[in-house]
Short mmCIF file of C-alpha atoms in Angstrom, two decimals:
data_model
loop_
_atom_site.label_atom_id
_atom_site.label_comp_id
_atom_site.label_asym_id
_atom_site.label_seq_id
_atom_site.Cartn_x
_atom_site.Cartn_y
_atom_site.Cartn_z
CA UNK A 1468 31.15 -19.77 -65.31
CA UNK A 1469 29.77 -16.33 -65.39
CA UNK A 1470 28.51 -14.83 -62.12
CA UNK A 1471 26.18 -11.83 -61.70
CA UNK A 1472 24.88 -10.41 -58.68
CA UNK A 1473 21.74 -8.40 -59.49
CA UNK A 1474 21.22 -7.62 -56.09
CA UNK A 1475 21.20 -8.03 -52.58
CA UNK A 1476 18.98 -10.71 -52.43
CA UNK A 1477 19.38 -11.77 -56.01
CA UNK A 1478 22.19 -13.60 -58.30
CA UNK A 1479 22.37 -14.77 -61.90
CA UNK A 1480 25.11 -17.21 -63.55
CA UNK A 1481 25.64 -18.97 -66.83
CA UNK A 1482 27.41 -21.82 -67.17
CA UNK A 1483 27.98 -23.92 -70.00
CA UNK A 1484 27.81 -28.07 -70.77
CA UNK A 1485 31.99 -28.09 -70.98
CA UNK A 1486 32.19 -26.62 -67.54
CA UNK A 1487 29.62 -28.70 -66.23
CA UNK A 1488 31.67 -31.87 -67.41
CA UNK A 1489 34.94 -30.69 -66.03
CA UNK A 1490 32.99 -30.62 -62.48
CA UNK A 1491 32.34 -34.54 -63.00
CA UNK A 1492 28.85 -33.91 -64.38
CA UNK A 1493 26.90 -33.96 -67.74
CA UNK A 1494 24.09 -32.52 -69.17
CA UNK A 1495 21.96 -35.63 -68.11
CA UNK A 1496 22.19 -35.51 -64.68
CA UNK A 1497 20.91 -32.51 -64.53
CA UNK A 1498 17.49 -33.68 -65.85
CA UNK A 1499 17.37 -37.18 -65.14
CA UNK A 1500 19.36 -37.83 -62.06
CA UNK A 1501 17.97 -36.08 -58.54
CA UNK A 1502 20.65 -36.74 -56.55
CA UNK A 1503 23.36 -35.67 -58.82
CA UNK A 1504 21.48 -32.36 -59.82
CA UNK A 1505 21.23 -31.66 -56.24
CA UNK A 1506 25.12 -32.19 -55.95
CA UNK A 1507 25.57 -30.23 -58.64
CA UNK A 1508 23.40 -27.37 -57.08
CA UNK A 1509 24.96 -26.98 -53.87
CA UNK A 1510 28.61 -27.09 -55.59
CA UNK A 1511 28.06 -24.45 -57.76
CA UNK A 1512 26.24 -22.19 -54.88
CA UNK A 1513 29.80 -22.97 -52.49
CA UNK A 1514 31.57 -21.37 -55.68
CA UNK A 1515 29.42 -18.88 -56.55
CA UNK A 1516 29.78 -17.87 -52.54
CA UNK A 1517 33.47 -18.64 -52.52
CA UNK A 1518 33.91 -15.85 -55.62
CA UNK A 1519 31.11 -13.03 -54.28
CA UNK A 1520 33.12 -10.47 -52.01
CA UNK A 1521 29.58 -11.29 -49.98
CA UNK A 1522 28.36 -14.33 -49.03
CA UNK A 1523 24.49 -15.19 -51.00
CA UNK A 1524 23.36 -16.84 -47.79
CA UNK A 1525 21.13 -19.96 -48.64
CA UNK A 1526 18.91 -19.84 -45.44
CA UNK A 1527 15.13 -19.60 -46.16
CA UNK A 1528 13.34 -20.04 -49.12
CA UNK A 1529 14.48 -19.68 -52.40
CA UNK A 1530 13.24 -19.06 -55.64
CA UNK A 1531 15.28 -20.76 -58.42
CA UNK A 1532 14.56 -20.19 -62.40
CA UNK A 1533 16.30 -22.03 -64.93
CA UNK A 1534 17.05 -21.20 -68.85
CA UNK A 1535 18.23 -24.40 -70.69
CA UNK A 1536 19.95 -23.61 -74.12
CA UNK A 1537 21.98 -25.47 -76.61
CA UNK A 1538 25.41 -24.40 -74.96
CA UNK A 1539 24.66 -24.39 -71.30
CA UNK A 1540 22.02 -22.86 -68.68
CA UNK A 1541 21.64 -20.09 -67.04
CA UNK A 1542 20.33 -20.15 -63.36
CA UNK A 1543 18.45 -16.96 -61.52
CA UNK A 1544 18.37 -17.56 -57.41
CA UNK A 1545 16.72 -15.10 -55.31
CA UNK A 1546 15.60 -15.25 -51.50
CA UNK A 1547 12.58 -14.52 -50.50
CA UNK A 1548 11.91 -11.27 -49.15
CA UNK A 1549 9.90 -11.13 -45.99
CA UNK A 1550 8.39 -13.73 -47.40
CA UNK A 1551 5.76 -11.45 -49.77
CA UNK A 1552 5.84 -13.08 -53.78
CA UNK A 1553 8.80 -12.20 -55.55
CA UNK A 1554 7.10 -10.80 -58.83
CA UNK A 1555 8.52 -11.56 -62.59
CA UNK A 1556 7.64 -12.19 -66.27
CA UNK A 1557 8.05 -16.07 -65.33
CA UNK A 1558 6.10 -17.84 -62.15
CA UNK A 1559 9.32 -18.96 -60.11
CA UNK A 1560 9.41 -21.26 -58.02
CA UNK A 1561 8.94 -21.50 -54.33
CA UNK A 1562 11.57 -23.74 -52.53
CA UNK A 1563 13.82 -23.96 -49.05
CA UNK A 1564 17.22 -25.71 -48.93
CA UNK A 1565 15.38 -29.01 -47.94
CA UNK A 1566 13.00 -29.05 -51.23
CA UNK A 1567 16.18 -28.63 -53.86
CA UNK A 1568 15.65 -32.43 -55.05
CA UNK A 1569 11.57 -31.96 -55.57
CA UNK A 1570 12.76 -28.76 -57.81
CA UNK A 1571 15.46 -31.03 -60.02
CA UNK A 1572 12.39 -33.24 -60.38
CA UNK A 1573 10.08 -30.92 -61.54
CA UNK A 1574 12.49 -29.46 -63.88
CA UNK A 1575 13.53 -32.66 -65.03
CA UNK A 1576 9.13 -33.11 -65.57
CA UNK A 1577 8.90 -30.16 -67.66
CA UNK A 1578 12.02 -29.72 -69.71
CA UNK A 1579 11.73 -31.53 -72.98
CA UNK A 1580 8.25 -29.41 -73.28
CA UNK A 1581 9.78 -26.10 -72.41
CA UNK A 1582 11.32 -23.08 -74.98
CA UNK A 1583 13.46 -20.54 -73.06
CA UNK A 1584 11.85 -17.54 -73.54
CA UNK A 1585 14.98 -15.57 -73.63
CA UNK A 1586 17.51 -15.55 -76.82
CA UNK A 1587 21.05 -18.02 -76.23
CA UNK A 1588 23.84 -16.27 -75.87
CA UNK A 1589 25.30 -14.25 -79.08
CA UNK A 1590 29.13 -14.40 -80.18
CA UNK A 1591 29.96 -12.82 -83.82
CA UNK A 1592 33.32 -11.70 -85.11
CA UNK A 1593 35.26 -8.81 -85.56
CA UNK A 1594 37.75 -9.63 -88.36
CA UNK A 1595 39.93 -5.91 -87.24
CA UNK A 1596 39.63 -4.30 -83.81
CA UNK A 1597 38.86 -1.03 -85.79
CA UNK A 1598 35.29 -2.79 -86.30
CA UNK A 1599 34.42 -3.25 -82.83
CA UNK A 1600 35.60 0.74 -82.41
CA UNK A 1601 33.39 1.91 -84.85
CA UNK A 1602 30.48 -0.66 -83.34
CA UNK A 1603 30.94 1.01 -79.83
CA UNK A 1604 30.74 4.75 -81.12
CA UNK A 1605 28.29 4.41 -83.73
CA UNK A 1606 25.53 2.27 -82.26
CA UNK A 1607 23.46 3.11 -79.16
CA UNK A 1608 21.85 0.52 -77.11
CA UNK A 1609 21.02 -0.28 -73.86
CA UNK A 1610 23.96 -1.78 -72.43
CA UNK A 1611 22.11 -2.45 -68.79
CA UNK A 1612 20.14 -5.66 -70.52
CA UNK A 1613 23.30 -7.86 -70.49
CA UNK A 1614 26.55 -8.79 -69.98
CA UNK A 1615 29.26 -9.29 -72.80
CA UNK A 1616 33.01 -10.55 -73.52
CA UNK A 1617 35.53 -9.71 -76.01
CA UNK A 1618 37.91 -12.94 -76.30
CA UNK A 1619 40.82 -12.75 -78.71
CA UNK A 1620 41.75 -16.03 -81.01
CA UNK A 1621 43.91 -16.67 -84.18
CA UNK A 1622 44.15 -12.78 -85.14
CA UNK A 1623 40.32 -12.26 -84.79
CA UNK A 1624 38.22 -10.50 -82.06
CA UNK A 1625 35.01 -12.47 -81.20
CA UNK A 1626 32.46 -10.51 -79.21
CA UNK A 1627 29.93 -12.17 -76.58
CA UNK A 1628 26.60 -11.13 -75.24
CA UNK A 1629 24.79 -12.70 -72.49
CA UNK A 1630 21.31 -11.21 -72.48
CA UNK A 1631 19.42 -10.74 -69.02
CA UNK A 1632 16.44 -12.82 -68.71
CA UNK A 1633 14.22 -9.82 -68.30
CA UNK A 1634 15.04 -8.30 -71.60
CA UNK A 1635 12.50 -8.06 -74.56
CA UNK A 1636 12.52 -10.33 -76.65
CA UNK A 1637 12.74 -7.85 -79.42
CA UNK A 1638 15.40 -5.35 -77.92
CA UNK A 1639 17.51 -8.53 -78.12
CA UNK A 1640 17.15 -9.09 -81.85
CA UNK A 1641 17.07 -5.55 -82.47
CA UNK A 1642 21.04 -5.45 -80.62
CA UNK A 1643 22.12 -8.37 -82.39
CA UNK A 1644 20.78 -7.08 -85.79
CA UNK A 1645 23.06 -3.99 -85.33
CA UNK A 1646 25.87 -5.62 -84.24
CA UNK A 1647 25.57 -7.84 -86.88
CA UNK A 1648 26.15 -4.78 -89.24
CA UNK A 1649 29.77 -4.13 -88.17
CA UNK A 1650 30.76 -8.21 -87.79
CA UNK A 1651 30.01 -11.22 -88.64
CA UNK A 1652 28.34 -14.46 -87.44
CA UNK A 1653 31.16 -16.67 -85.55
CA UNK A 1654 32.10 -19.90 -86.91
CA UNK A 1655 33.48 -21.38 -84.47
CA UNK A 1656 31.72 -22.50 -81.44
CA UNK A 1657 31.67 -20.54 -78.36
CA UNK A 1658 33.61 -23.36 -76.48
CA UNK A 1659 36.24 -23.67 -78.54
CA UNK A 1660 36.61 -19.80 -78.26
CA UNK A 1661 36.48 -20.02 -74.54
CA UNK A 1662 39.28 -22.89 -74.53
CA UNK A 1663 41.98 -21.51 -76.83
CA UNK A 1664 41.01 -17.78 -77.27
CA UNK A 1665 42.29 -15.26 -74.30
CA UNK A 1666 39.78 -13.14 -72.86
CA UNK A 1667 41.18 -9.66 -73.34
CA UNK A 1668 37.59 -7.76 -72.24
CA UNK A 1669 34.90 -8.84 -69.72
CA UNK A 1670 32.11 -6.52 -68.67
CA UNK A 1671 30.87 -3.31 -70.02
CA UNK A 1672 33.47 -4.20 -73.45
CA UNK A 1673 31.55 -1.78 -75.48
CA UNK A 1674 31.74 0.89 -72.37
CA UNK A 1675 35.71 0.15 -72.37
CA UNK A 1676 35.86 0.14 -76.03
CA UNK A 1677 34.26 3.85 -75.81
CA UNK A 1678 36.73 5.05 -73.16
CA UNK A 1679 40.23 3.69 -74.49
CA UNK A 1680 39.88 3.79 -77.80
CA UNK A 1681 38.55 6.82 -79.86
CA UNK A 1682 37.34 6.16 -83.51
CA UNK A 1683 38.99 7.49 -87.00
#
């Protein structure tokens, strides 16, 4: 599971369907069962708290946002602020710790009808590590619109982004159309990646890339 904290009163995760099922749930009860999405909820808050250096204290209402894609979902929880709207692209919604089952219901109500409106998360692949160099020092992009992961497997480098939720929609295919240019698409799956690569880079790879490694 990847954990972001945007802010104080604001934190982001993505986690996919083969983590989900090593927690002793699956993808259905999510949707279709309240009482184990609301189990599943509250777990993943006590971890997300148990790896924050602060705790993301759960009193008061809550606004909760969730983006279902083919490999997992990501989930955006922010408190409320004084109690004033908490303004974004999407109309959150407005929930305290005793309304988390009425949530999993209306989510369960409106998924099959809904399309994220942000892009799934990207992983191509880097055949040499001389690639990714000349990716990081040739291309220029805003590296504040999401989070990425360099994950080493079989003698090939395979590069992950996570876009933030708040991104445009076209800034994402724009990135992915230039990194696209120096790599290739993956063909392997992102979990099976995840389960027998090693992750070698996590967070700001390209800024890493840039500092370590100078190009030819």
């Amino acid at each position: 599971m990847r954990i972001e904290r945007i802010d104080e009163s604001t934190i982001k995760f993505f986690i996919t369907y083969q983590d989900i099922e090593k927690r002793g749930f699956d993808k259905e009860d999510l949707w279709m069962n309240r009482k184990r999405g609301e189990e599943f909820f509250w777990s993943i808050m006590d971890e997300v708290n148990h790896e924050q250096e602060e705790d993301f204290s759960m009193e008061g209402p809550l606004w909760i946002q969730v983006h279902a894609y083919d490999k997992g979902i990501e989930v955006v929880v922010s408190k409320s602020q004084d109690d004033k709207p908490f303004s974004t692209e999407q109309t959150p919604m407005d929930i305290n710790n005793n309304d988390v089952e009425q949530f999993l219901e209306n989510i369960a109500t409106d998924s099959e009808d809904v399309t994220p409106v942000t892009k799934e998360p990207v992983m191509v692949k880097f055949d040499e590590f001389e690639d990714l160099i000349k990716y990081t020092h040739e291309v220029e992009v805003d590296e504040t619109g999401y989070e990425d992961l360099l994950i080493a497997h079989k003698g090939n480098y395979y590069y992950q982004i996570f876009f933030d939720y708040r991104m445009d929609f076209m800034d994402m295919e724009r990135i992915e159309a230039k990194l696209l240019e120096y790599s290739s698409p993956a063909e392997l799956s992102s979990m099976v990646v995840e389960e027998y690569g090693k992750v070698i880079m996590s967070m700001n790879v390209r800024n890493k890339v840039r500092k370590f490694f100078k190009e030819n």
